[in-house]
Structure formats: C-alpha cells, structure tokens
Amino acid sequence: MSANSPPGKSDGGDPQDNRSLPSVPPNAMENLGARIRDLDVDSIRRYLAQKLGFYDQIESSTSSEKVLDEVSLEGIVNWIKSERCKNIITLAGAGISTSAGIPDFRSPETGLYHNLQKYDLPEPQAIFEINFFRQNPKPFFMLAKELYPGSFKPTPSHYFIRLLHEKGLLLRHYTQNIDTLERCAGIPEEKLVEAHGTFYTSHCLDCRKEYPLEFVKEHIFTDQIPICTVCPGIVKPDIVFFGESLPERFQRCLQEDFQHCDMLIIMGSSLEVQPFASLIDMVPDWCPRLLINREKAGVRSPLLRLWGVMGGGLQLDDDSVRDVARLGDCDDGAQDLADRLGWGDELRALVASEHERLDREGRVPAAFPSRSGCTPVSTTLTEHKL
C-alpha cells in the first residue's frame, strides 16, 4: 500500500505473491460429476419433498445475517456511501460494450456466434480454439478485421468504473472483454485485470517474441496473416483462446484482491464462462453484491447449492440479504447508480468531455490507443495472404 492510499485500501498495484491462498478460483464443474455420483437417493427424495411442500425445510444454523439496511438499490447506495465501503471490485462482460457497437457473443440474431456461418467453421467456437487456429488462422484474422474498432468509444459504463477509481473506491476491475475500451476510458493499467486477454499486445506462438498492436493491425488490414520476424511462427493477439491458460496476472491478483473486497459490482456478464463466473463466490460472505445486467445471472440451481456441488451464486429472491439486481441496459444502470450516489452530473460531464476529446484527437480506432514506448514494427517481411 502506498503512502497516497486511503486508510484500509490497497493501492491497486500488483499484489504480493507470499500469500498461501488458492492461485485459481474454484472451478465448480471439474468435480461436479464425482460429487453427484456420491449423492444418495434419500437426499434426493428429501430435496423433492421440500420443494413439493411435504415438510418444511430445516433452517440452516449458519444462515446469513442481513447485511444491507435494505436489500435494494437504495441499500447498495447507502452501503457505498458508508465508511465500510473502501474496496470495490467490478466484474464486467460484453454487456458494457454493446452500446459502443461491439457485439456480444451469445445474443440471438445479433451475437457474434450467431453470425459466423460465412467462415465455414466446424462449430462457432472453433474460431477461438487454439488448435483450430494453429491449423487455420485465416477465419480468426478475417473476423478480427471486422471487429477492429472504427470509431468505438468507451460507454458510460466504462466511465462509471473510472469514476469509482477517481473517488478512491476501485480496488480492481476484472473484465472478460478483449476490446481494450477500459484502457481508452482512462482506467489505469494497474487497476485492470483483463481475464480473457487483450488485443493490446501479441506474441509469436513459437518463439514468444512480443509485438505491439500496430504490427498486427497493419497486417490484418492488408489481408495478411502476421508472421514473426524471427521465426516462421504465427503472431497471435494475446487474447485467451479455448485451450489456453488465463493470464498469470489474473491468477496472481485474485489471490490478494477478493479477501479485501467490501463491495462487488457485476456489469453486463452472463456469468456462464468459468472460471470468471466463480469469482462472485470469492468475496467474503458479508460483502454486498450488485448485478447490473439485462437479465438475472449467476443464480445457481437450488439443488446443487443444497448439496454444495457449486458455489452459492447470487441470491436474487425475497430471501436475499446482500444481493441486488438492477435489470436493464448497463449504461442506464450505471447512470442510475451514479445519480443516486450524487455523481450523476459528474458522470455525464465525463462522458461528454472524453468523447469530445477522442473526436478532437482523431482517435480512430479510439478503443485501441498506441502503446507508450512501442514503435510499430516494419512489415517488410515474408507474409501470408489471408
């Protein structure tokens, strides 16, 4: 913690590695089958009898006490304003970027997976599978050319997270997104954990030589597959494909961050992809959790919770003591929360001034700023056409 950090807060820098805590969040699905096999028939009958009302469910002796003064958005606002709230962690999915024009993955009709037929893939997810990429990188780079931002700008959701940082409340922002809009919004790099990687840097798959964003961009927009200048390996953006490990920074930061979290805000995520989805269960039992999303997410099956097969997930029913859902578009939810906190005009002014600055500076693509200290690598080398 630096001298400039508020009391009781982390400064958001890289955590120390001397903690004897788990290095990865619990992946509930890994031992799901084994635990289900251990369930006996009598426990299944008991669960069904409870659901059918044949006898009352026994109250747990460890039931949680009420955390918020009222389990509502207003209760969340009061908590954030209180002295107890000093270290907010935000978790973000594709929903915070859709208003910028970037598609999410799973929405019917408009989602990315729904519109990949033209790439003639064995299955939609293959475009992000590392083994398929090694054999046939062309579909990915064709898609990357389409998705490269033209005039994408951070959304009010991104700037709300920046506002949390400026208020001294943001411990860390964990994002599933690879669009780098958080960086463009001015959220400091030390506050970011890009759990699924980023387009910001790239590496050769063979020799691991690093390349700046400009190198890959120039190749993609000239319909060429980027090839390493040192060896014949393919240069791949540092986004996490299926079959690859998550970034080391993700595993390192969560060891330290979540034990200190006193407010969790989830924005625009379906909470379906592991291990990111399990992060909601890593905060302390008393930590309030707010979901800002178009629909409820992160709610676990009562049957699996009863048997302890999966983490508890969010409890968004009448029995909730700490979990609140603000359903609707992320930007509306972020602005609503800012208004209630008394930051509404500040957020509107920040969005307007930053968008005006990006327009004035001609930041196109706005979501992909140049990396400080990196000079674009010459593209005069042997190249593969797409």
GROMACS .gro file of C-alpha atoms in nm:
model
  386
    1MET     CA    1   0.000   0.000   0.000
    2SER     CA    2   0.145   0.336  -0.098
    3ALA     CA    3   0.158   0.649   0.113
    4ASN     CA    4  -0.113   0.801  -0.104
    5SER     CA    5  -0.359   0.515  -0.049
    6PRO     CA    6  -0.661   0.589   0.171
    7PRO     CA    7  -0.655   0.403   0.506
    8GLY     CA    8  -0.762   0.044   0.476
    9LYS     CA    9  -0.725   0.042   0.099
   10SER     CA   10  -0.498  -0.131  -0.147
   11ASP     CA   11  -0.330   0.100  -0.397
   12GLY     CA   12  -0.428  -0.140  -0.675
   13GLY     CA   13  -0.072  -0.238  -0.759
   14ASP     CA   14   0.034  -0.594  -0.823
   15PRO     CA   15  -0.027  -0.798  -0.509
   16GLN     CA   16   0.249  -0.980  -0.332
   17ASP     CA   17   0.295  -1.348  -0.405
   18ASN     CA   18   0.370  -1.453  -0.047
   19ARG     CA   19   0.015  -1.546   0.039
   20SER     CA   20  -0.073  -1.911   0.092
   21LEU     CA   21  -0.409  -1.873  -0.079
   22PRO     CA   22  -0.553  -2.064  -0.375
   23SER     CA   23  -0.396  -1.948  -0.700
   24VAL     CA   24  -0.711  -2.004  -0.902
   25PRO     CA   25  -1.080  -1.968  -0.821
   26PRO     CA   26  -1.267  -2.291  -0.756
   27ASN     CA   27  -1.382  -2.441  -1.085
   28ALA     CA   28  -1.708  -2.595  -0.976
   29MET     CA   29  -1.755  -2.806  -1.287
   30GLU     CA   30  -1.432  -3.002  -1.251
   31ASN     CA   31  -1.561  -3.221  -0.971
   32LEU     CA   32  -1.932  -3.190  -1.044
   33GLY     CA   33  -1.969  -3.543  -1.181
   34ALA     CA   34  -1.781  -3.703  -0.895
   35ARG     CA   35  -1.986  -3.525  -0.631
   36ILE     CA   36  -2.316  -3.605  -0.796
   37ARG     CA   37  -2.221  -3.974  -0.801
   38ASP     CA   38  -2.178  -3.957  -0.424
   39LEU     CA   39  -2.531  -3.826  -0.365
   40ASP     CA   40  -2.766  -4.082  -0.216
   41VAL     CA   41  -3.126  -4.142  -0.322
   42ASP     CA   42  -3.259  -4.042   0.020
   43SER     CA   43  -3.116  -3.691  -0.008
   44ILE     CA   44  -3.280  -3.654  -0.348
   45ARG     CA   45  -3.616  -3.761  -0.201
   46ARG     CA   46  -3.570  -3.511   0.083
   47TYR     CA   47  -3.499  -3.225  -0.157
   48LEU     CA   48  -3.802  -3.306  -0.375
   49ALA     CA   49  -4.025  -3.339  -0.068
   50GLN     CA   50  -3.918  -2.993   0.045
   51LYS     CA   51  -3.991  -2.844  -0.297
   52LEU     CA   52  -4.335  -3.011  -0.307
   53GLY     CA   53  -4.421  -2.886   0.040
   54PHE     CA   54  -4.447  -3.228   0.207
   55TYR     CA   55  -4.244  -3.099   0.502
   56ASP     CA   56  -4.070  -2.779   0.596
   57GLN     CA   57  -3.709  -2.724   0.508
   58ILE     CA   58  -3.489  -2.715   0.816
   59GLU     CA   59  -3.344  -2.372   0.869
   60SER     CA   60  -2.967  -2.362   0.844
   61SER     CA   61  -2.792  -2.280   1.168
   62THR     CA   62  -2.541  -2.077   0.970
   63SER     CA   63  -2.793  -1.860   0.782
   64SER     CA   64  -2.652  -1.524   0.685
   65GLU     CA   65  -2.742  -1.214   0.876
   66LYS     CA   66  -2.886  -0.918   0.694
   67VAL     CA   67  -2.603  -0.706   0.557
   68LEU     CA   68  -2.774  -0.407   0.393
   69ASP     CA   69  -3.010  -0.174   0.576
   70GLU     CA   70  -3.250  -0.257   0.293
   71VAL     CA   71  -3.195  -0.514   0.019
   72SER     CA   72  -3.246  -0.279  -0.274
   73LEU     CA   73  -3.053  -0.045  -0.498
   74GLU     CA   74  -3.100   0.226  -0.236
   75GLY     CA   75  -2.948  -0.006   0.023
   76ILE     CA   76  -2.647  -0.056  -0.207
   77VAL     CA   77  -2.615   0.322  -0.243
   78ASN     CA   78  -2.618   0.367   0.135
   79TRP     CA   79  -2.351   0.098   0.170
   80ILE     CA   80  -2.122   0.261  -0.089
   81LYS     CA   81  -2.161   0.594   0.091
   82SER     CA   82  -2.077   0.438   0.427
   83GLU     CA   83  -1.736   0.412   0.591
   84ARG     CA   84  -1.741   0.033   0.550
   85CYS     CA   85  -1.710   0.055   0.171
   86LYS     CA   86  -1.349   0.118   0.073
   87ASN     CA   87  -1.252  -0.155  -0.176
   88ILE     CA   88  -1.492  -0.211  -0.467
   89ILE     CA   89  -1.423  -0.480  -0.724
   90THR     CA   90  -1.604  -0.460  -1.057
   91LEU     CA   91  -1.658  -0.757  -1.288
   92ALA     CA   92  -1.753  -0.679  -1.648
   93GLY     CA   93  -1.870  -0.874  -1.951
   94ALA     CA   94  -1.962  -0.788  -2.308
   95GLY     CA   95  -2.276  -0.604  -2.196
   96ILE     CA   96  -2.080  -0.291  -2.104
   97SER     CA   97  -1.950  -0.257  -2.462
   98THR     CA   98  -2.256  -0.338  -2.674
   99SER     CA   99  -2.378   0.023  -2.678
  100ALA     CA  100  -2.041   0.114  -2.836
  101GLY     CA  101  -2.132  -0.109  -3.129
  102ILE     CA  102  -1.932  -0.417  -3.030
  103PRO     CA  103  -2.143  -0.735  -3.043
  104ASP     CA  104  -2.160  -0.976  -2.754
  105PHE     CA  105  -2.117  -1.349  -2.809
  106ARG     CA  106  -2.447  -1.515  -2.733
  107SER     CA  107  -2.739  -1.281  -2.805
  108PRO     CA  108  -2.987  -1.429  -3.056
  109GLU     CA  109  -2.965  -1.278  -3.406
  110THR     CA  110  -2.701  -1.015  -3.313
  111GLY     CA  111  -2.450  -1.218  -3.110
  112LEU     CA  112  -2.111  -1.300  -3.255
  113TYR     CA  113  -2.161  -1.677  -3.251
  114HIS     CA  114  -2.488  -1.638  -3.443
  115ASN     CA  115  -2.315  -1.466  -3.735
  116LEU     CA  116  -2.014  -1.685  -3.810
  117GLN     CA  117  -2.168  -1.907  -4.081
  118LYS     CA  118  -1.972  -1.732  -4.356
  119TYR     CA  119  -1.643  -1.855  -4.212
  120ASP     CA  120  -1.736  -2.221  -4.276
  121LEU     CA  121  -1.635  -2.336  -3.928
  122PRO     CA  122  -1.692  -2.685  -3.787
  123GLU     CA  123  -1.864  -2.505  -3.496
  124PRO     CA  124  -1.886  -2.136  -3.399
  125GLN     CA  125  -1.650  -2.167  -3.104
  126ALA     CA  126  -1.376  -2.311  -3.328
  127ILE     CA  127  -1.275  -1.960  -3.432
  128PHE     CA  128  -1.143  -1.912  -3.078
  129GLU     CA  129  -0.990  -2.258  -3.029
  130ILE     CA  130  -0.612  -2.262  -3.022
  131ASN     CA  131  -0.573  -2.597  -3.203
  132PHE     CA  132  -0.801  -2.485  -3.486
  133PHE     CA  133  -0.617  -2.152  -3.504
  134ARG     CA  134  -0.280  -2.323  -3.544
  135GLN     CA  135  -0.417  -2.524  -3.835
  136ASN     CA  136  -0.622  -2.248  -3.996
  137PRO     CA  137  -0.572  -1.890  -3.864
  138LYS     CA  138  -0.745  -1.727  -4.161
  139PRO     CA  139  -1.103  -1.721  -4.017
  140PHE     CA  140  -0.986  -1.553  -3.695
  141PHE     CA  141  -0.794  -1.277  -3.873
  142MET     CA  142  -1.085  -1.217  -4.111
  143LEU     CA  143  -1.312  -1.176  -3.809
  144ALA     CA  144  -1.056  -0.958  -3.633
  145LYS     CA  145  -1.058  -0.722  -3.930
  146GLU     CA  146  -1.437  -0.686  -3.899
  147LEU     CA  147  -1.426  -0.632  -3.524
  148TYR     CA  148  -1.136  -0.388  -3.517
  149PRO     CA  149  -1.291  -0.066  -3.390
  150GLY     CA  150  -1.354   0.212  -3.635
  151SER     CA  151  -1.498   0.482  -3.411
  152PHE     CA  152  -1.578   0.283  -3.098
  153LYS     CA  153  -1.569   0.485  -2.780
  154PRO     CA  154  -1.598   0.380  -2.417
  155THR     CA  155  -1.952   0.374  -2.285
  156PRO     CA  156  -2.100   0.538  -1.974
  157SER     CA  157  -2.047   0.201  -1.802
  158HIS     CA  158  -1.672   0.225  -1.864
  159TYR     CA  159  -1.660   0.582  -1.737
  160PHE     CA  160  -1.859   0.488  -1.425
  161ILE     CA  161  -1.580   0.242  -1.341
  162ARG     CA  162  -1.325   0.518  -1.399
  163LEU     CA  163  -1.529   0.739  -1.166
  164LEU     CA  164  -1.506   0.472  -0.895
  165HIS     CA  165  -1.128   0.489  -0.937
  166GLU     CA  166  -1.123   0.868  -0.917
  167LYS     CA  167  -1.332   0.851  -0.599
  168GLY     CA  168  -1.067   0.625  -0.445
  169LEU     CA  169  -1.306   0.329  -0.425
  170LEU     CA  170  -1.190   0.095  -0.702
  171LEU     CA  171  -0.971  -0.190  -0.578
  172ARG     CA  172  -0.964  -0.367  -0.916
  173HIS     CA  173  -1.160  -0.401  -1.237
  174TYR     CA  174  -1.182  -0.754  -1.381
  175THR     CA  175  -1.303  -0.773  -1.739
  176GLN     CA  176  -1.391  -1.055  -1.975
  177ASN     CA  177  -1.366  -0.816  -2.269
  178ILE     CA  178  -1.080  -0.802  -2.517
  179ASP     CA  179  -1.174  -0.467  -2.674
  180THR     CA  180  -0.940  -0.255  -2.453
  181LEU     CA  181  -1.214   0.006  -2.402
  182GLU     CA  182  -1.126   0.017  -2.031
  183ARG     CA  183  -0.780   0.144  -2.124
  184CYS     CA  184  -0.928   0.400  -2.359
  185ALA     CA  185  -1.163   0.517  -2.080
  186GLY     CA  186  -0.861   0.607  -1.869
  187ILE     CA  187  -0.876   0.328  -1.613
  188PRO     CA  188  -0.512   0.283  -1.504
  189GLU     CA  189  -0.341  -0.035  -1.617
  190GLU     CA  190  -0.256  -0.135  -1.260
  191LYS     CA  191  -0.628  -0.135  -1.179
  192LEU     CA  192  -0.712  -0.366  -1.473
  193VAL     CA  193  -0.721  -0.742  -1.493
  194GLU     CA  194  -0.804  -0.849  -1.848
  195ALA     CA  195  -0.908  -1.202  -1.761
  196HIS     CA  196  -0.951  -1.318  -2.120
  197GLY     CA  197  -0.653  -1.131  -2.254
  198THR     CA  198  -0.636  -0.835  -2.489
  199PHE     CA  199  -0.559  -0.719  -2.843
  200TYR     CA  200  -0.321  -0.467  -2.689
  201THR     CA  201  -0.016  -0.692  -2.736
  202SER     CA  202   0.064  -1.001  -2.944
  203HIS     CA  203   0.319  -1.282  -2.931
  204CYS     CA  204   0.465  -1.531  -3.174
  205LEU     CA  205   0.318  -1.873  -3.099
  206ASP     CA  206   0.658  -2.038  -3.147
  207CYS     CA  207   0.938  -1.814  -3.018
  208ARG     CA  208   0.716  -1.587  -2.800
  209LYS     CA  209   0.858  -1.261  -2.940
  210GLU     CA  210   0.626  -0.976  -2.841
  211TYR     CA  211   0.473  -0.737  -3.094
  212PRO     CA  212   0.277  -0.413  -3.046
  213LEU     CA  213  -0.080  -0.369  -3.159
  214GLU     CA  214   0.019  -0.170  -3.466
  215PHE     CA  215   0.212  -0.464  -3.613
  216VAL     CA  216  -0.090  -0.695  -3.611
  217LYS     CA  217  -0.329  -0.422  -3.719
  218GLU     CA  218  -0.128  -0.335  -4.031
  219HIS     CA  219  -0.119  -0.699  -4.136
  220ILE     CA  220  -0.488  -0.757  -4.076
  221PHE     CA  221  -0.593  -0.454  -4.277
  222THR     CA  222  -0.375  -0.561  -4.570
  223ASP     CA  223  -0.534  -0.908  -4.559
  224GLN     CA  224  -0.216  -1.075  -4.441
  225ILE     CA  225  -0.155  -1.324  -4.163
  226PRO     CA  226   0.108  -1.170  -3.931
  227ILE     CA  227   0.424  -1.381  -3.931
  228CYS     CA  228   0.711  -1.346  -3.683
  229THR     CA  229   1.021  -1.156  -3.798
  230VAL     CA  230   1.246  -1.402  -3.613
  231CYS     CA  231   1.092  -1.739  -3.698
  232PRO     CA  232   0.810  -1.865  -3.923
  233GLY     CA  233   0.560  -1.869  -3.634
  234ILE     CA  234   0.218  -1.700  -3.647
  235VAL     CA  235   0.181  -1.384  -3.439
  236LYS     CA  236  -0.137  -1.411  -3.232
  237PRO     CA  237  -0.301  -1.134  -3.028
  238ASP     CA  238  -0.281  -1.201  -2.656
  239ILE     CA  239  -0.645  -1.293  -2.619
  240VAL     CA  240  -0.721  -1.620  -2.442
  241PHE     CA  241  -0.843  -1.893  -2.674
  242PHE     CA  242  -1.019  -2.208  -2.567
  243GLY     CA  243  -0.741  -2.447  -2.471
  244GLU     CA  244  -0.513  -2.176  -2.329
  245SER     CA  245  -0.447  -2.078  -1.969
  246LEU     CA  246  -0.575  -1.750  -1.832
  247PRO     CA  247  -0.316  -1.473  -1.787
  248GLU     CA  248  -0.080  -1.504  -1.492
  249ARG     CA  249  -0.189  -1.161  -1.370
  250PHE     CA  250  -0.548  -1.285  -1.334
  251GLN     CA  251  -0.441  -1.570  -1.109
  252ARG     CA  252  -0.196  -1.354  -0.914
  253CYS     CA  253  -0.432  -1.063  -0.844
  254LEU     CA  254  -0.731  -1.265  -0.731
  255GLN     CA  255  -0.520  -1.422  -0.453
  256GLU     CA  256  -0.498  -1.082  -0.290
  257ASP     CA  257  -0.798  -0.882  -0.409
  258PHE     CA  258  -1.109  -1.076  -0.317
  259GLN     CA  259  -1.034  -1.120   0.052
  260HIS     CA  260  -1.027  -0.737   0.079
  261CYS     CA  261  -1.339  -0.672  -0.131
  262ASP     CA  262  -1.622  -0.499   0.054
  263MET     CA  263  -1.848  -0.432  -0.248
  264LEU     CA  264  -1.881  -0.635  -0.569
  265ILE     CA  265  -2.044  -0.486  -0.880
  266ILE     CA  266  -2.111  -0.719  -1.176
  267MET     CA  267  -2.192  -0.545  -1.505
  268GLY     CA  268  -2.304  -0.693  -1.835
  269SER     CA  269  -2.199  -1.054  -1.783
  270SER     CA  270  -2.399  -1.374  -1.825
  271LEU     CA  271  -2.171  -1.533  -1.561
  272GLU     CA  272  -2.165  -1.853  -1.764
  273VAL     CA  273  -1.795  -1.882  -1.853
  274GLN     CA  274  -1.566  -2.040  -1.595
  275PRO     CA  275  -1.354  -1.961  -1.406
  276PHE     CA  276  -1.465  -1.595  -1.434
  277ALA     CA  277  -1.821  -1.684  -1.327
  278SER     CA  278  -1.699  -1.831  -0.998
  279LEU     CA  279  -1.540  -1.503  -0.889
  280ILE     CA  280  -1.872  -1.392  -0.742
  281ASP     CA  281  -1.830  -1.659  -0.472
  282MET     CA  282  -1.480  -1.548  -0.370
  283VAL     CA  283  -1.579  -1.234  -0.181
  284PRO     CA  284  -1.648  -1.252   0.196
  285ASP     CA  285  -1.992  -1.382   0.298
  286TRP     CA  286  -2.091  -1.039   0.426
  287CYS     CA  287  -1.989  -0.849   0.109
  288PRO     CA  288  -2.283  -0.691  -0.078
  289ARG     CA  289  -2.312  -0.778  -0.448
  290LEU     CA  290  -2.488  -0.574  -0.717
  291LEU     CA  291  -2.576  -0.713  -1.060
  292ILE     CA  292  -2.633  -0.460  -1.340
  293ASN     CA  293  -2.749  -0.662  -1.638
  294ARG     CA  294  -3.034  -0.707  -1.883
  295GLU     CA  295  -3.142  -1.027  -1.709
  296LYS     CA  296  -3.066  -1.218  -1.393
  297ALA     CA  297  -2.738  -1.408  -1.398
  298GLY     CA  298  -2.520  -1.602  -1.160
  299VAL     CA  299  -2.814  -1.772  -0.987
  300ARG     CA  300  -2.722  -2.130  -0.906
  301SER     CA  301  -2.954  -2.431  -0.900
  302PRO     CA  302  -3.105  -2.472  -0.551
  303LEU     CA  303  -3.047  -2.846  -0.579
  304LEU     CA  304  -2.675  -2.803  -0.645
  305ARG     CA  305  -2.645  -2.540  -0.370
  306LEU     CA  306  -2.818  -2.772  -0.122
  307TRP     CA  307  -2.558  -3.040  -0.183
  308GLY     CA  308  -2.267  -2.798  -0.203
  309VAL     CA  309  -2.183  -2.910  -0.556
  310MET     CA  310  -2.145  -2.550  -0.674
  311GLY     CA  311  -2.075  -2.217  -0.509
  312GLY     CA  312  -2.375  -2.035  -0.372
  313GLY     CA  313  -2.403  -1.787  -0.658
  314LEU     CA  314  -2.620  -1.478  -0.639
  315GLN     CA  315  -2.940  -1.494  -0.436
  316LEU     CA  316  -3.182  -1.264  -0.613
  317ASP     CA  317  -3.507  -1.369  -0.448
  318ASP     CA  318  -3.701  -1.239  -0.149
  319ASP     CA  319  -3.467  -1.416   0.093
  320SER     CA  320  -3.162  -1.222  -0.021
  321VAL     CA  321  -2.962  -1.048   0.249
  322ARG     CA  322  -2.689  -0.888   0.039
  323ASP     CA  323  -2.755  -0.938  -0.335
  324VAL     CA  324  -2.940  -0.685  -0.551
  325ALA     CA  325  -3.016  -0.686  -0.925
  326ARG     CA  326  -3.070  -0.371  -1.128
  327LEU     CA  327  -3.211  -0.514  -1.453
  328GLY     CA  328  -3.185  -0.324  -1.781
  329ASP     CA  329  -2.913  -0.186  -2.005
  330CYS     CA  330  -2.577  -0.146  -1.836
  331ASP     CA  331  -2.539   0.219  -1.927
  332ASP     CA  332  -2.880   0.302  -1.780
  333GLY     CA  333  -2.793   0.109  -1.467
  334ALA     CA  334  -2.457   0.281  -1.429
  335GLN     CA  335  -2.614   0.624  -1.474
  336ASP     CA  336  -2.895   0.539  -1.232
  337LEU     CA  337  -2.645   0.430  -0.968
  338ALA     CA  338  -2.433   0.742  -1.026
  339ASP     CA  339  -2.743   0.963  -0.992
  340ARG     CA  340  -2.837   0.800  -0.662
  341LEU     CA  341  -2.480   0.841  -0.534
  342GLY     CA  342  -2.486   1.210  -0.626
  343TRP     CA  343  -2.235   1.161  -0.908
  344GLY     CA  344  -2.481   1.175  -1.199
  345ASP     CA  345  -2.385   1.513  -1.344
  346GLU     CA  346  -2.018   1.430  -1.298
  347LEU     CA  347  -2.057   1.109  -1.498
  348ARG     CA  348  -2.248   1.282  -1.779
  349ALA     CA  349  -1.984   1.555  -1.800
  350LEU     CA  350  -1.702   1.298  -1.801
  351VAL     CA  351  -1.859   1.101  -2.086
  352ALA     CA  352  -1.923   1.415  -2.291
  353SER     CA  353  -1.576   1.565  -2.238
  354GLU     CA  354  -1.393   1.237  -2.307
  355HIS     CA  355  -1.590   1.166  -2.624
  356GLU     CA  356  -1.524   1.521  -2.741
  357ARG     CA  357  -1.153   1.476  -2.669
  358LEU     CA  358  -1.139   1.148  -2.863
  359ASP     CA  359  -1.311   1.313  -3.159
  360ARG     CA  360  -1.078   1.612  -3.144
  361GLU     CA  361  -0.767   1.396  -3.130
  362GLY     CA  362  -0.892   1.182  -3.416
  363ARG     CA  363  -0.851   0.871  -3.206
  364VAL     CA  364  -0.965   0.615  -3.463
  365PRO     CA  365  -0.975   0.345  -3.360
  366ALA     CA  366  -1.050   0.510  -3.027
  367ALA     CA  367  -1.062   0.182  -2.838
  368PHE     CA  368  -0.707   0.086  -2.935
  369PRO     CA  369  -0.460   0.352  -2.815
  370SER     CA  370  -0.096   0.327  -2.915
  371ARG     CA  371   0.121   0.158  -2.660
  372SER     CA  372   0.356   0.400  -2.489
  373GLY     CA  373   0.718   0.339  -2.578
  374CYS     CA  374   0.644   0.100  -2.866
  375THR     CA  375   0.739   0.177  -3.222
  376PRO     CA  376   0.539  -0.003  -3.492
  377VAL     CA  377   0.743  -0.290  -3.633
  378SER     CA  378   0.826  -0.278  -4.002
  379THR     CA  379   0.602  -0.501  -4.209
  380THR     CA  380   0.855  -0.560  -4.485
  381LEU     CA  381   0.886  -0.936  -4.431
  382THR     CA  382   0.761  -1.260  -4.572
  383GLU     CA  383   0.385  -1.263  -4.521
  384HIS     CA  384   0.093  -1.498  -4.574
  385LYS     CA  385  -0.211  -1.367  -4.755
  386LEU     CA  386  -0.549  -1.425  -4.595
   0.00000   0.00000   0.00000
